[in-house]
PDB file of C-alpha atoms in Angstrom:
ATOM      1  CA  MET P   2     -61.360  25.242 -34.330  1.00  0.00           C
ATOM      2  CA  PHE P   3     -61.264  21.945 -32.396  1.00  0.00           C
ATOM      3  CA  SER P   4     -61.760  19.889 -35.516  1.00  0.00           C
ATOM      4  CA  ALA P   5     -58.190  21.385 -36.605  1.00  0.00           C
ATOM      5  CA  LEU P   6     -56.765  20.594 -33.074  1.00  0.00           C
ATOM      6  CA  LEU P   7     -57.960  17.010 -33.630  1.00  0.00           C
ATOM      7  CA  SER P   8     -56.772  16.694 -37.053  1.00  0.00           C
ATOM      8  CA  GLN P   9     -53.451  18.235 -36.142  1.00  0.00           C
ATOM      9  CA  THR P  10     -52.982  16.370 -33.211  1.00  0.00           C
ATOM     10  CA  SER P  11     -53.249  13.402 -35.242  1.00  0.00           C
ATOM     11  CA  SER P  12     -51.016  14.116 -37.598  1.00  0.00           C
ATOM     12  CA  SER P  13     -48.406  15.436 -34.853  1.00  0.00           C
ATOM     13  CA  ARG P  14     -47.397  11.768 -34.187  1.00  0.00           C
ATOM     14  CA  LYS P  15     -45.252  12.241 -37.196  1.00  0.00           C
ATOM     15  CA  THR P  16     -45.055  16.463 -37.079  1.00  0.00           C
ATOM     16  CA  PHE P  17     -43.913  17.440 -33.411  1.00  0.00           C
ATOM     17  CA  LEU P  18     -45.956  20.441 -32.200  1.00  0.00           C
ATOM     18  CA  SER P  19     -44.729  22.296 -29.002  1.00  0.00           C
ATOM     19  CA  ILE P  20     -47.106  23.596 -26.479  1.00  0.00           C
ATOM     20  CA  HIS P  21     -46.581  27.211 -27.612  1.00  0.00           C
ATOM     21  CA  THR P  22     -47.366  26.436 -31.281  1.00  0.00           C
ATOM     22  CA  PHE P  23     -50.498  24.199 -30.708  1.00  0.00           C
ATOM     23  CA  SER P  24     -52.929  27.130 -31.264  1.00  0.00           C
ATOM     24  CA  LYS P  25     -51.324  28.069 -34.566  1.00  0.00           C
ATOM     25  CA  THR P  26     -52.955  24.783 -36.113  1.00  0.00           C
ATOM     26  CA  CYS P  27     -56.545  26.522 -35.505  1.00  0.00           C
ATOM     27  CA  PRO P  28     -57.390  28.512 -38.587  1.00  0.00           C
ATOM     28  CA  ASN P  29     -59.056  31.867 -38.453  1.00  0.00           C
ATOM     29  CA  ILE P  30     -58.800  32.474 -34.743  1.00  0.00           C
ATOM     30  CA  HIS P  31     -55.887  35.002 -34.558  1.00  0.00           C
ATOM     31  CA  GLN P  32     -58.288  37.784 -33.664  1.00  0.00           C
ATOM     32  CA  LYS P  33     -60.468  36.094 -31.306  1.00  0.00           C
ATOM     33  CA  PRO P  34     -60.147  36.731 -27.442  1.00  0.00           C
ATOM     34  CA  CYS P  35     -57.765  34.233 -25.760  1.00  0.00           C
ATOM     35  CA  LEU P  36     -57.179  35.976 -22.420  1.00  0.00           C
ATOM     36  CA  ILE P  37     -59.477  38.334 -20.569  1.00  0.00           C
ATOM     37  CA  ASN P  38     -58.198  40.154 -17.608  1.00  0.00           C
ATOM     38  CA  GLY P  39     -60.879  40.275 -15.201  1.00  0.00           C
ATOM     39  CA  ALA P  40     -59.300  42.860 -13.007  1.00  0.00           C
ATOM     40  CA  ASN P  41     -59.430  45.553 -15.693  1.00  0.00           C
ATOM     41  CA  GLY P  42     -61.147  44.054 -18.622  1.00  0.00           C
ATOM     42  CA  ASP P  43     -57.955  44.199 -20.739  1.00  0.00           C
ATOM     43  CA  VAL P  44     -58.423  41.423 -23.706  1.00  0.00           C
ATOM     44  CA  TYR P  45     -55.526  39.581 -25.494  1.00  0.00           C
ATOM     45  CA  THR P  46     -56.299  38.157 -28.701  1.00  0.00           C
ATOM     46  CA  TYR P  47     -54.450  34.726 -29.890  1.00  0.00           C
ATOM     47  CA  ALA P  48     -52.589  37.210 -32.080  1.00  0.00           C
ATOM     48  CA  ASP P  49     -51.597  39.370 -29.179  1.00  0.00           C
ATOM     49  CA  VAL P  50     -50.480  36.374 -26.967  1.00  0.00           C
ATOM     50  CA  GLU P  51     -48.665  35.037 -29.712  1.00  0.00           C
ATOM     51  CA  LEU P  52     -46.467  38.079 -30.201  1.00  0.00           C
ATOM     52  CA  THR P  53     -46.244  38.972 -26.802  1.00  0.00           C
ATOM     53  CA  ALA P  54     -45.024  35.509 -25.785  1.00  0.00           C
ATOM     54  CA  ARG P  55     -42.293  35.598 -28.612  1.00  0.00           C
ATOM     55  CA  ARG P  56     -41.145  38.920 -27.046  1.00  0.00           C
ATOM     56  CA  VAL P  57     -41.043  37.461 -23.641  1.00  0.00           C
ATOM     57  CA  ALA P  58     -38.877  34.494 -25.144  1.00  0.00           C
ATOM     58  CA  SER P  59     -36.354  37.023 -26.732  1.00  0.00           C
ATOM     59  CA  GLY P  60     -36.119  38.998 -23.439  1.00  0.00           C
ATOM     60  CA  LEU P  61     -35.641  35.905 -21.454  1.00  0.00           C
ATOM     61  CA  ASN P  62     -32.885  35.191 -23.807  1.00  0.00           C
ATOM     62  CA  LYS P  63     -31.384  38.784 -23.439  1.00  0.00           C
ATOM     63  CA  ILE P  64     -31.135  38.218 -19.550  1.00  0.00           C
ATOM     64  CA  GLY P  65     -29.489  34.899 -19.731  1.00  0.00           C
ATOM     65  CA  ILE P  66     -32.031  32.257 -19.584  1.00  0.00           C
ATOM     66  CA  GLN P  67     -31.007  29.371 -21.767  1.00  0.00           C
ATOM     67  CA  GLN P  68     -32.913  26.209 -23.285  1.00  0.00           C
ATOM     68  CA  GLY P  69     -33.563  24.051 -20.215  1.00  0.00           C
ATOM     69  CA  ASP P  70     -33.202  26.559 -17.712  1.00  0.00           C
ATOM     70  CA  VAL P  71     -35.865  26.923 -15.296  1.00  0.00           C
ATOM     71  CA  ILE P  72     -38.166  30.111 -14.487  1.00  0.00           C
ATOM     72  CA  MET P  73     -40.203  30.042 -11.206  1.00  0.00           C
ATOM     73  CA  LEU P  74     -43.526  31.662 -11.556  1.00  0.00           C
ATOM     74  CA  PHE P  75     -45.305  32.702  -7.990  1.00  0.00           C
ATOM     75  CA  LEU P  76     -48.430  34.937  -9.255  1.00  0.00           C
ATOM     76  CA  PRO P  77     -52.055  34.830  -8.823  1.00  0.00           C
ATOM     77  CA  SER P  78     -54.013  34.054 -11.816  1.00  0.00           C
ATOM     78  CA  SER P  79     -53.188  36.771 -14.432  1.00  0.00           C
ATOM     79  CA  PRO P  80     -52.145  37.482 -18.057  1.00  0.00           C
ATOM     80  CA  GLU P  81     -48.459  37.495 -17.035  1.00  0.00           C
ATOM     81  CA  PHE P  82     -48.532  33.999 -15.775  1.00  0.00           C
ATOM     82  CA  VAL P  83     -49.748  32.665 -19.208  1.00  0.00           C
ATOM     83  CA  LEU P  84     -47.519  34.982 -21.286  1.00  0.00           C
ATOM     84  CA  ALA P  85     -44.304  33.999 -18.976  1.00  0.00           C
ATOM     85  CA  PHE P  86     -45.559  30.307 -19.404  1.00  0.00           C
ATOM     86  CA  LEU P  87     -45.665  30.469 -23.173  1.00  0.00           C
ATOM     87  CA  GLY P  88     -42.524  32.747 -23.635  1.00  0.00           C
ATOM     88  CA  ALA P  89     -40.652  30.271 -21.501  1.00  0.00           C
ATOM     89  CA  SER P  90     -41.849  27.543 -23.701  1.00  0.00           C
ATOM     90  CA  HIS P  91     -40.845  29.279 -26.963  1.00  0.00           C
ATOM     91  CA  ARG P  92     -37.319  29.976 -25.372  1.00  0.00           C
ATOM     92  CA  GLY P  93     -37.076  26.232 -24.536  1.00  0.00           C
ATOM     93  CA  ALA P  94     -37.123  26.743 -20.924  1.00  0.00           C
ATOM     94  CA  ILE P  95     -38.989  25.204 -18.170  1.00  0.00           C
ATOM     95  CA  THR P  96     -41.641  26.901 -15.936  1.00  0.00           C
ATOM     96  CA  THR P  97     -42.228  25.843 -12.338  1.00  0.00           C
ATOM     97  CA  ALA P  98     -44.950  27.373 -10.568  1.00  0.00           C
ATOM     98  CA  ALA P  99     -45.224  28.223  -6.690  1.00  0.00           C
ATOM     99  CA  ASN P 100     -48.272  29.384  -4.193  1.00  0.00           C
ATOM    100  CA  PRO P 101     -47.637  33.262  -3.719  1.00  0.00           C
ATOM    101  CA  PHE P 102     -48.559  32.431  -0.100  1.00  0.00           C
ATOM    102  CA  SER P 103     -46.166  30.040   0.532  1.00  0.00           C
ATOM    103  CA  THR P 104     -43.665  31.075   3.306  1.00  0.00           C
ATOM    104  CA  PRO P 105     -40.395  32.150   2.539  1.00  0.00           C
ATOM    105  CA  ALA P 106     -38.787  28.918   3.746  1.00  0.00           C
ATOM    106  CA  GLU P 107     -40.668  27.147   1.310  1.00  0.00           C
ATOM    107  CA  LEU P 108     -40.416  29.273  -1.592  1.00  0.00           C
ATOM    108  CA  ALA P 109     -36.624  29.093  -1.171  1.00  0.00           C
ATOM    109  CA  LYS P 110     -36.822  25.340  -0.620  1.00  0.00           C
ATOM    110  CA  HIS P 111     -38.914  25.317  -3.941  1.00  0.00           C
ATOM    111  CA  ALA P 112     -36.514  27.408  -6.151  1.00  0.00           C
ATOM    112  CA  LYS P 113     -33.609  25.903  -4.822  1.00  0.00           C
ATOM    113  CA  ALA P 114     -34.742  22.104  -5.707  1.00  0.00           C
ATOM    114  CA  SER P 115     -36.077  23.200  -9.195  1.00  0.00           C
ATOM    115  CA  LYS P 116     -32.781  25.173  -9.640  1.00  0.00           C
ATOM    116  CA  ALA P 117     -34.745  27.984 -10.633  1.00  0.00           C
ATOM    117  CA  LYS P 118     -32.659  30.956 -12.414  1.00  0.00           C
ATOM    118  CA  LEU P 119     -35.342  33.642 -12.594  1.00  0.00           C
ATOM    119  CA  LEU P 120     -38.169  34.137 -10.033  1.00  0.00           C
ATOM    120  CA  ILE P 121     -41.539  36.229 -11.458  1.00  0.00           C
ATOM    121  CA  THR P 122     -43.824  37.640  -9.155  1.00  0.00           C
ATOM    122  CA  GLN P 123     -45.416  40.806  -7.558  1.00  0.00           C
ATOM    123  CA  ALA P 124     -43.785  43.369  -5.525  1.00  0.00           C
ATOM    124  CA  CYS P 125     -45.743  42.573  -2.528  1.00  0.00           C
ATOM    125  CA  TYR P 126     -44.196  39.196  -2.431  1.00  0.00           C
ATOM    126  CA  TYR P 127     -40.677  40.562  -3.055  1.00  0.00           C
ATOM    127  CA  GLU P 128     -39.701  40.242   0.805  1.00  0.00           C
ATOM    128  CA  LYS P 129     -40.371  36.267   0.896  1.00  0.00           C
ATOM    129  CA  VAL P 130     -37.675  35.755  -1.711  1.00  0.00           C
ATOM    130  CA  LYS P 131     -35.158  38.667  -1.215  1.00  0.00           C
ATOM    131  CA  ASP P 132     -32.863  36.895   0.858  1.00  0.00           C
ATOM    132  CA  PHE P 133     -32.674  33.704  -1.332  1.00  0.00           C
ATOM    133  CA  SER P 134     -32.001  35.739  -4.272  1.00  0.00           C
ATOM    134  CA  GLN P 135     -28.999  37.494  -2.624  1.00  0.00           C
ATOM    135  CA  GLU P 136     -27.770  34.412  -1.316  1.00  0.00           C
ATOM    136  CA  ASN P 137     -27.865  32.587  -4.600  1.00  0.00           C
ATOM    137  CA  GLY P 138     -27.636  35.021  -7.244  1.00  0.00           C
ATOM    138  CA  VAL P 139     -30.994  34.439  -8.625  1.00  0.00           C
ATOM    139  CA  LYS P 140     -32.741  37.277 -10.449  1.00  0.00           C
ATOM    140  CA  ILE P 141     -36.170  38.404  -9.406  1.00  0.00           C
ATOM    141  CA  MET P 142     -38.615  40.085 -11.455  1.00  0.00           C
ATOM    142  CA  CYS P 143     -41.877  41.778 -10.810  1.00  0.00           C
ATOM    143  CA  VAL P 144     -44.889  42.399 -13.116  1.00  0.00           C
ATOM    144  CA  ASP P 145     -45.946  45.653 -11.228  1.00  0.00           C
ATOM    145  CA  SER P 146     -43.854  48.101  -9.722  1.00  0.00           C
ATOM    146  CA  ALA P 147     -40.372  46.845  -9.092  1.00  0.00           C
ATOM    147  CA  PRO P 148     -38.432  47.420  -6.015  1.00  0.00           C
ATOM    148  CA  ASP P 149     -34.830  48.624  -6.615  1.00  0.00           C
ATOM    149  CA  GLY P 150     -32.610  45.841  -7.751  1.00  0.00           C
ATOM    150  CA  CYS P 151     -35.625  43.773  -9.305  1.00  0.00           C
ATOM    151  CA  LEU P 152     -36.138  43.300 -13.203  1.00  0.00           C
ATOM    152  CA  HIS P 153     -39.631  44.685 -14.362  1.00  0.00           C
ATOM    153  CA  PHE P 154     -41.918  42.295 -16.519  1.00  0.00           C
ATOM    154  CA  SER P 155     -41.705  45.042 -19.316  1.00  0.00           C
ATOM    155  CA  ASP P 156     -38.110  43.936 -19.821  1.00  0.00           C
ATOM    156  CA  LEU P 157     -39.477  40.946 -21.367  1.00  0.00           C
ATOM    157  CA  THR P 158     -42.530  42.247 -23.174  1.00  0.00           C
ATOM    158  CA  GLN P 159     -40.845  44.941 -24.751  1.00  0.00           C
ATOM    159  CA  ALA P 160     -38.111  42.738 -26.371  1.00  0.00           C
ATOM    160  CA  ASP P 161     -37.654  42.401 -30.146  1.00  0.00           C
ATOM    161  CA  GLU P 162     -39.283  39.141 -31.070  1.00  0.00           C
ATOM    162  CA  ASN P 163     -36.985  38.775 -33.893  1.00  0.00           C
ATOM    163  CA  VAL P 164     -33.898  38.918 -31.725  1.00  0.00           C
ATOM    164  CA  MET P 165     -33.585  35.072 -30.462  1.00  0.00           C
ATOM    165  CA  PRO P 166     -31.284  32.058 -31.243  1.00  0.00           C
ATOM    166  CA  GLN P 167     -33.455  28.973 -33.014  1.00  0.00           C
ATOM    167  CA  VAL P 168     -34.362  26.467 -30.340  1.00  0.00           C
ATOM    168  CA  ASP P 169     -34.535  22.702 -31.348  1.00  0.00           C
ATOM    169  CA  LEU P 170     -37.373  21.302 -29.349  1.00  0.00           C
ATOM    170  CA  HIS P 171     -38.097  17.802 -28.876  1.00  0.00           C
ATOM    171  CA  PRO P 172     -41.513  16.162 -28.000  1.00  0.00           C
ATOM    172  CA  ASP P 173     -40.193  14.605 -24.606  1.00  0.00           C
ATOM    173  CA  ASP P 174     -38.410  17.867 -23.585  1.00  0.00           C
ATOM    174  CA  VAL P 175     -39.781  19.041 -20.333  1.00  0.00           C
ATOM    175  CA  VAL P 176     -41.996  22.286 -20.405  1.00  0.00           C
ATOM    176  CA  ALA P 177     -43.427  22.299 -17.006  1.00  0.00           C
ATOM    177  CA  LEU P 178     -42.214  21.394 -13.491  1.00  0.00           C
ATOM    178  CA  PRO P 179     -45.061  21.291 -11.122  1.00  0.00           C
ATOM    179  CA  TYR P 180     -44.532  20.040  -7.779  1.00  0.00           C
ATOM    180  CA  SER P 181     -46.511  17.716  -5.493  1.00  0.00           C
ATOM    181  CA  SER P 182     -48.104  18.592  -2.523  1.00  0.00           C
ATOM    182  CA  GLY P 183     -45.724  16.174  -0.419  1.00  0.00           C
ATOM    183  CA  THR P 184     -48.628  14.575   1.271  1.00  0.00           C
ATOM    184  CA  THR P 185     -46.636  10.893   1.422  1.00  0.00           C
ATOM    185  CA  GLY P 186     -43.069  12.638   1.642  1.00  0.00           C
ATOM    186  CA  LEU P 187     -41.447  15.934   0.548  1.00  0.00           C
ATOM    187  CA  PRO P 188     -42.623  17.490  -2.328  1.00  0.00           C
ATOM    188  CA  LYS P 189     -41.402  16.516  -5.744  1.00  0.00           C
ATOM    189  CA  GLY P 190     -40.885  17.978  -9.081  1.00  0.00           C
ATOM    190  CA  VAL P 191     -43.079  16.555 -11.880  1.00  0.00           C
ATOM    191  CA  MET P 192     -41.392  16.719 -15.287  1.00  0.00           C
ATOM    192  CA  LEU P 193     -44.290  17.421 -17.802  1.00  0.00           C
ATOM    193  CA  THR P 194     -43.214  17.311 -21.342  1.00  0.00           C
ATOM    194  CA  HIS P 195     -44.729  19.303 -24.585  1.00  0.00           C
ATOM    195  CA  LYS P 196     -46.310  15.937 -25.982  1.00  0.00           C
ATOM    196  CA  GLY P 197     -47.757  15.478 -22.708  1.00  0.00           C
ATOM    197  CA  LEU P 198     -49.498  18.610 -22.399  1.00  0.00           C
ATOM    198  CA  ILE P 199     -50.516  18.677 -25.936  1.00  0.00           C
ATOM    199  CA  THR P 200     -52.248  15.380 -25.541  1.00  0.00           C
ATOM    200  CA  SER P 201     -53.707  16.534 -22.450  1.00  0.00           C
ATOM    201  CA  VAL P 202     -55.533  19.440 -24.107  1.00  0.00           C
ATOM    202  CA  ALA P 203     -56.467  17.282 -27.190  1.00  0.00           C
ATOM    203  CA  GLN P 204     -58.254  14.272 -24.881  1.00  0.00           C
ATOM    204  CA  GLN P 205     -60.465  16.842 -23.362  1.00  0.00           C
ATOM    205  CA  VAL P 206     -61.976  17.727 -26.958  1.00  0.00           C
ATOM    206  CA  ASP P 207     -64.850  15.792 -28.657  1.00  0.00           C
ATOM    207  CA  GLY P 208     -65.171  17.097 -32.182  1.00  0.00           C
ATOM    208  CA  GLU P 209     -66.598  20.663 -32.929  1.00  0.00           C
ATOM    209  CA  ASN P 210     -67.712  22.658 -29.851  1.00  0.00           C
ATOM    210  CA  PRO P 211     -68.271  26.352 -30.622  1.00  0.00           C
ATOM    211  CA  ASN P 212     -69.484  26.543 -26.822  1.00  0.00           C
ATOM    212  CA  LEU P 213     -65.927  26.613 -25.759  1.00  0.00           C
ATOM    213  CA  TYR P 214     -65.215  29.719 -27.421  1.00  0.00           C
ATOM    214  CA  PHE P 215     -65.200  32.789 -24.721  1.00  0.00           C
ATOM    215  CA  HIS P 216     -67.299  35.753 -26.012  1.00  0.00           C
ATOM    216  CA  SER P 217     -67.505  39.382 -25.063  1.00  0.00           C
ATOM    217  CA  GLU P 218     -68.275  39.372 -21.381  1.00  0.00           C
ATOM    218  CA  ASP P 219     -67.915  36.816 -17.860  1.00  0.00           C
ATOM    219  CA  VAL P 220     -71.317  35.395 -16.722  1.00  0.00           C
ATOM    220  CA  ILE P 221     -71.774  38.511 -14.927  1.00  0.00           C
ATOM    221  CA  LEU P 222     -69.433  39.803 -18.138  1.00  0.00           C
ATOM    222  CA  THR P 223     -68.576  36.911 -20.271  1.00  0.00           C
ATOM    223  CA  ARG P 224     -71.036  34.378 -20.029  1.00  0.00           C
ATOM    224  CA  VAL P 225     -68.838  31.416 -19.060  1.00  0.00           C
ATOM    225  CA  SER P 226     -70.195  28.214 -20.037  1.00  0.00           C
ATOM    226  CA  ILE P 227     -67.418  25.883 -18.323  1.00  0.00           C
ATOM    227  CA  ALA P 228     -66.090  26.685 -14.996  1.00  0.00           C
ATOM    228  CA  PRO P 229     -63.024  24.662 -13.363  1.00  0.00           C
ATOM    229  CA  VAL P 230     -62.349  25.605  -9.781  1.00  0.00           C
ATOM    230  CA  VAL P 231     -60.881  24.156  -6.535  1.00  0.00           C
ATOM    231  CA  PRO P 232     -63.054  23.008  -3.498  1.00  0.00           C
ATOM    232  CA  PRO P 233     -62.590  26.441  -1.651  1.00  0.00           C
ATOM    233  CA  VAL P 234     -64.281  28.113  -4.444  1.00  0.00           C
ATOM    234  CA  MET P 235     -67.089  25.659  -4.392  1.00  0.00           C
ATOM    235  CA  LEU P 236     -67.442  26.460  -0.686  1.00  0.00           C
ATOM    236  CA  ALA P 237     -67.520  29.977  -1.538  1.00  0.00           C
ATOM    237  CA  ILE P 238     -70.271  29.498  -4.155  1.00  0.00           C
ATOM    238  CA  ALA P 239     -72.324  27.350  -1.660  1.00  0.00           C
ATOM    239  CA  LYS P 240     -72.217  29.837   1.034  1.00  0.00           C
ATOM    240  CA  SER P 241     -72.593  33.152  -1.319  1.00  0.00           C
ATOM    241  CA  ALA P 242     -75.710  34.991  -0.699  1.00  0.00           C
ATOM    242  CA  ASP P 243     -75.314  37.014  -3.978  1.00  0.00           C
ATOM    243  CA  LEU P 244     -75.626  34.309  -6.444  1.00  0.00           C
ATOM    244  CA  ASP P 245     -79.575  34.591  -7.026  1.00  0.00           C
ATOM    245  CA  LYS P 246     -78.903  38.301  -7.855  1.00  0.00           C
ATOM    246  CA  HIS P 247     -77.270  37.401 -11.197  1.00  0.00           C
ATOM    247  CA  ASP P 248     -77.910  35.296 -14.276  1.00  0.00           C
ATOM    248  CA  LEU P 249     -75.958  32.399 -14.148  1.00  0.00           C
ATOM    249  CA  SER P 250     -77.772  30.208 -16.611  1.00  0.00           C
ATOM    250  CA  SER P 251     -74.896  30.223 -19.148  1.00  0.00           C
ATOM    251  CA  VAL P 252     -72.780  27.863 -16.828  1.00  0.00           C
ATOM    252  CA  ARG P 253     -73.503  24.238 -18.012  1.00  0.00           C
ATOM    253  CA  MET P 254     -70.391  22.416 -16.362  1.00  0.00           C
ATOM    254  CA  LEU P 255     -68.812  23.009 -12.943  1.00  0.00           C
ATOM    255  CA  LYS P 256     -65.494  21.022 -12.468  1.00  0.00           C
ATOM    256  CA  SER P 257     -63.743  20.707  -9.089  1.00  0.00           C
ATOM    257  CA  GLY P 258     -60.069  19.181  -8.876  1.00  0.00           C
ATOM    258  CA  GLY P 259     -57.534  18.883  -6.053  1.00  0.00           C
ATOM    259  CA  ALA P 260     -59.454  17.272  -3.362  1.00  0.00           C
ATOM    260  CA  PRO P 261     -62.709  15.526  -2.728  1.00  0.00           C
ATOM    261  CA  LEU P 262     -66.383  17.289  -2.391  1.00  0.00           C
ATOM    262  CA  GLY P 263     -68.410  16.239   0.621  1.00  0.00           C
ATOM    263  CA  LYS P 264     -71.828  15.193  -0.612  1.00  0.00           C
ATOM    264  CA  GLU P 265     -73.475  18.068   1.529  1.00  0.00           C
ATOM    265  CA  LEU P 266     -71.313  20.440  -0.279  1.00  0.00           C
ATOM    266  CA  GLU P 267     -72.292  18.908  -3.906  1.00  0.00           C
ATOM    267  CA  ASP P 268     -75.913  18.897  -3.136  1.00  0.00           C
ATOM    268  CA  THR P 269     -75.863  22.458  -2.087  1.00  0.00           C
ATOM    269  CA  VAL P 270     -73.793  23.561  -5.161  1.00  0.00           C
ATOM    270  CA  ARG P 271     -76.245  21.537  -7.267  1.00  0.00           C
ATOM    271  CA  ALA P 272     -79.192  23.277  -6.198  1.00  0.00           C
ATOM    272  CA  LYS P 273     -77.899  26.753  -6.920  1.00  0.00           C
ATOM    273  CA  PHE P 274     -76.809  25.511 -10.702  1.00  0.00           C
ATOM    274  CA  PRO P 275     -79.514  23.092 -11.519  1.00  0.00           C
ATOM    275  CA  GLN P 276     -79.083  23.368 -15.203  1.00  0.00           C
ATOM    276  CA  ALA P 277     -75.428  22.584 -14.911  1.00  0.00           C
ATOM    277  CA  ARG P 278     -73.323  19.261 -14.330  1.00  0.00           C
ATOM    278  CA  LEU P 279     -71.288  19.037 -11.512  1.00  0.00           C
ATOM    279  CA  GLY P 280     -68.008  16.848 -11.847  1.00  0.00           C
ATOM    280  CA  GLN P 281     -64.728  16.028  -9.672  1.00  0.00           C
ATOM    281  CA  HIS P 282     -61.335  15.258 -11.367  1.00  0.00           C
ATOM    282  CA  LEU P 283     -60.585  12.561  -8.926  1.00  0.00           C
ATOM    283  CA  LEU P 284     -57.924   9.607  -9.030  1.00  0.00           C
ATOM    284  CA  TYR P 285     -57.971   6.545  -6.998  1.00  0.00           C
ATOM    285  CA  ASP P 286     -57.337   8.277  -3.749  1.00  0.00           C
ATOM    286  CA  GLY P 287     -60.053  10.880  -4.291  1.00  0.00           C
ATOM    287  CA  LYS P 288     -57.460  13.686  -5.185  1.00  0.00           C
ATOM    288  CA  GLY P 289     -55.933  15.267  -8.488  1.00  0.00           C
ATOM    289  CA  ILE P 290     -52.232  14.957  -8.737  1.00  0.00           C
ATOM    290  CA  PRO P 291     -49.456  17.152 -10.904  1.00  0.00           C
ATOM    291  CA  SER P 292     -47.796  13.864 -11.923  1.00  0.00           C
ATOM    292  CA  GLY P 293     -50.895  13.155 -14.043  1.00  0.00           C
ATOM    293  CA  GLY P 294     -50.106  16.181 -16.081  1.00  0.00           C
ATOM    294  CA  ASP P 295     -53.816  16.656 -16.979  1.00  0.00           C
ATOM    295  CA  GLN P 296     -57.180  16.798 -15.328  1.00  0.00           C
ATOM    296  CA  ARG P 297     -58.306  13.242 -16.010  1.00  0.00           C
ATOM    297  CA  LYS P 298     -61.626  12.355 -16.815  1.00  0.00           C
ATOM    298  CA  PRO P 299     -64.134  14.061 -15.044  1.00  0.00           C
ATOM    299  CA  ILE P 300     -66.489  12.145 -12.388  1.00  0.00           C
ATOM    300  CA  PHE P 301     -70.055  13.688 -12.838  1.00  0.00           C
ATOM    301  CA  GLU P 302     -72.575  13.448 -10.137  1.00  0.00           C
ATOM    302  CA  LYS P 303     -74.615  10.331 -11.764  1.00  0.00           C
ATOM    303  CA  GLU P 304     -71.199   8.448 -11.529  1.00  0.00           C
ATOM    304  CA  LEU P 305     -70.601   9.499  -8.062  1.00  0.00           C
ATOM    305  CA  GLU P 306     -74.051   8.049  -7.000  1.00  0.00           C
ATOM    306  CA  THR P 307     -73.709   4.503  -8.947  1.00  0.00           C
TER     307      THR P 307
END
């Protein structure tokens, strides 16, 4: 699979690949698991994801989303997040994402600055953007039970995938619009392109690596081998009294990004996962930033000590 990715990435200097067509370069993976919903065990194969993303794109077109329009997602980690992102890519639209726990004022500022035409969320967050939606004529869509006046995500996933205009994409077309944290000023939208994200994926791959396939179950169920997390999750791992009850021997790499880890926290986590490499995705100031468009090279514990 990954040899095919590298080969195609090399040739894509001449033949452009959009982010949603990248996986098509990998032979014989269509029936392999692509997404596993940890909440209910639902499994989406690569073929399922591709078909549903095309339906989402058709549904977006049906409700008026045009190439270059922005949709805003504020969702927890979920299949709907991935499907909405890939569907928007198919449509030639741009995805921006916000933290569901942001305040109504923060969400309104983000949506207004990005010129979002559609907000996709859960019903429990509807009230946070209700006023903004009504004042600005922006549609709201829920992935679960939709309040009155809201669209439902099934309006997208049940659309006819064959009913969509041809989209002419360019390598430098923007596909994602993450916002900076605003550490040194107001948050700013960072324009990430199809070419940039594909390059970001390819640079993480070093030849054939079958260990990157997800199999039938998740450490407890799937036996995860690589776990990218954020510092609060590292802290939860360090404080958990339940880890010893489970077989975590499949984890061979823990990668943390977004903020630096203290040495005491690193040492505690390393002691709980002695078989795994612990790495931080850091930039010069010790923090990951969205403007990089990728995870950068992980800095492992041996490098931190030297």
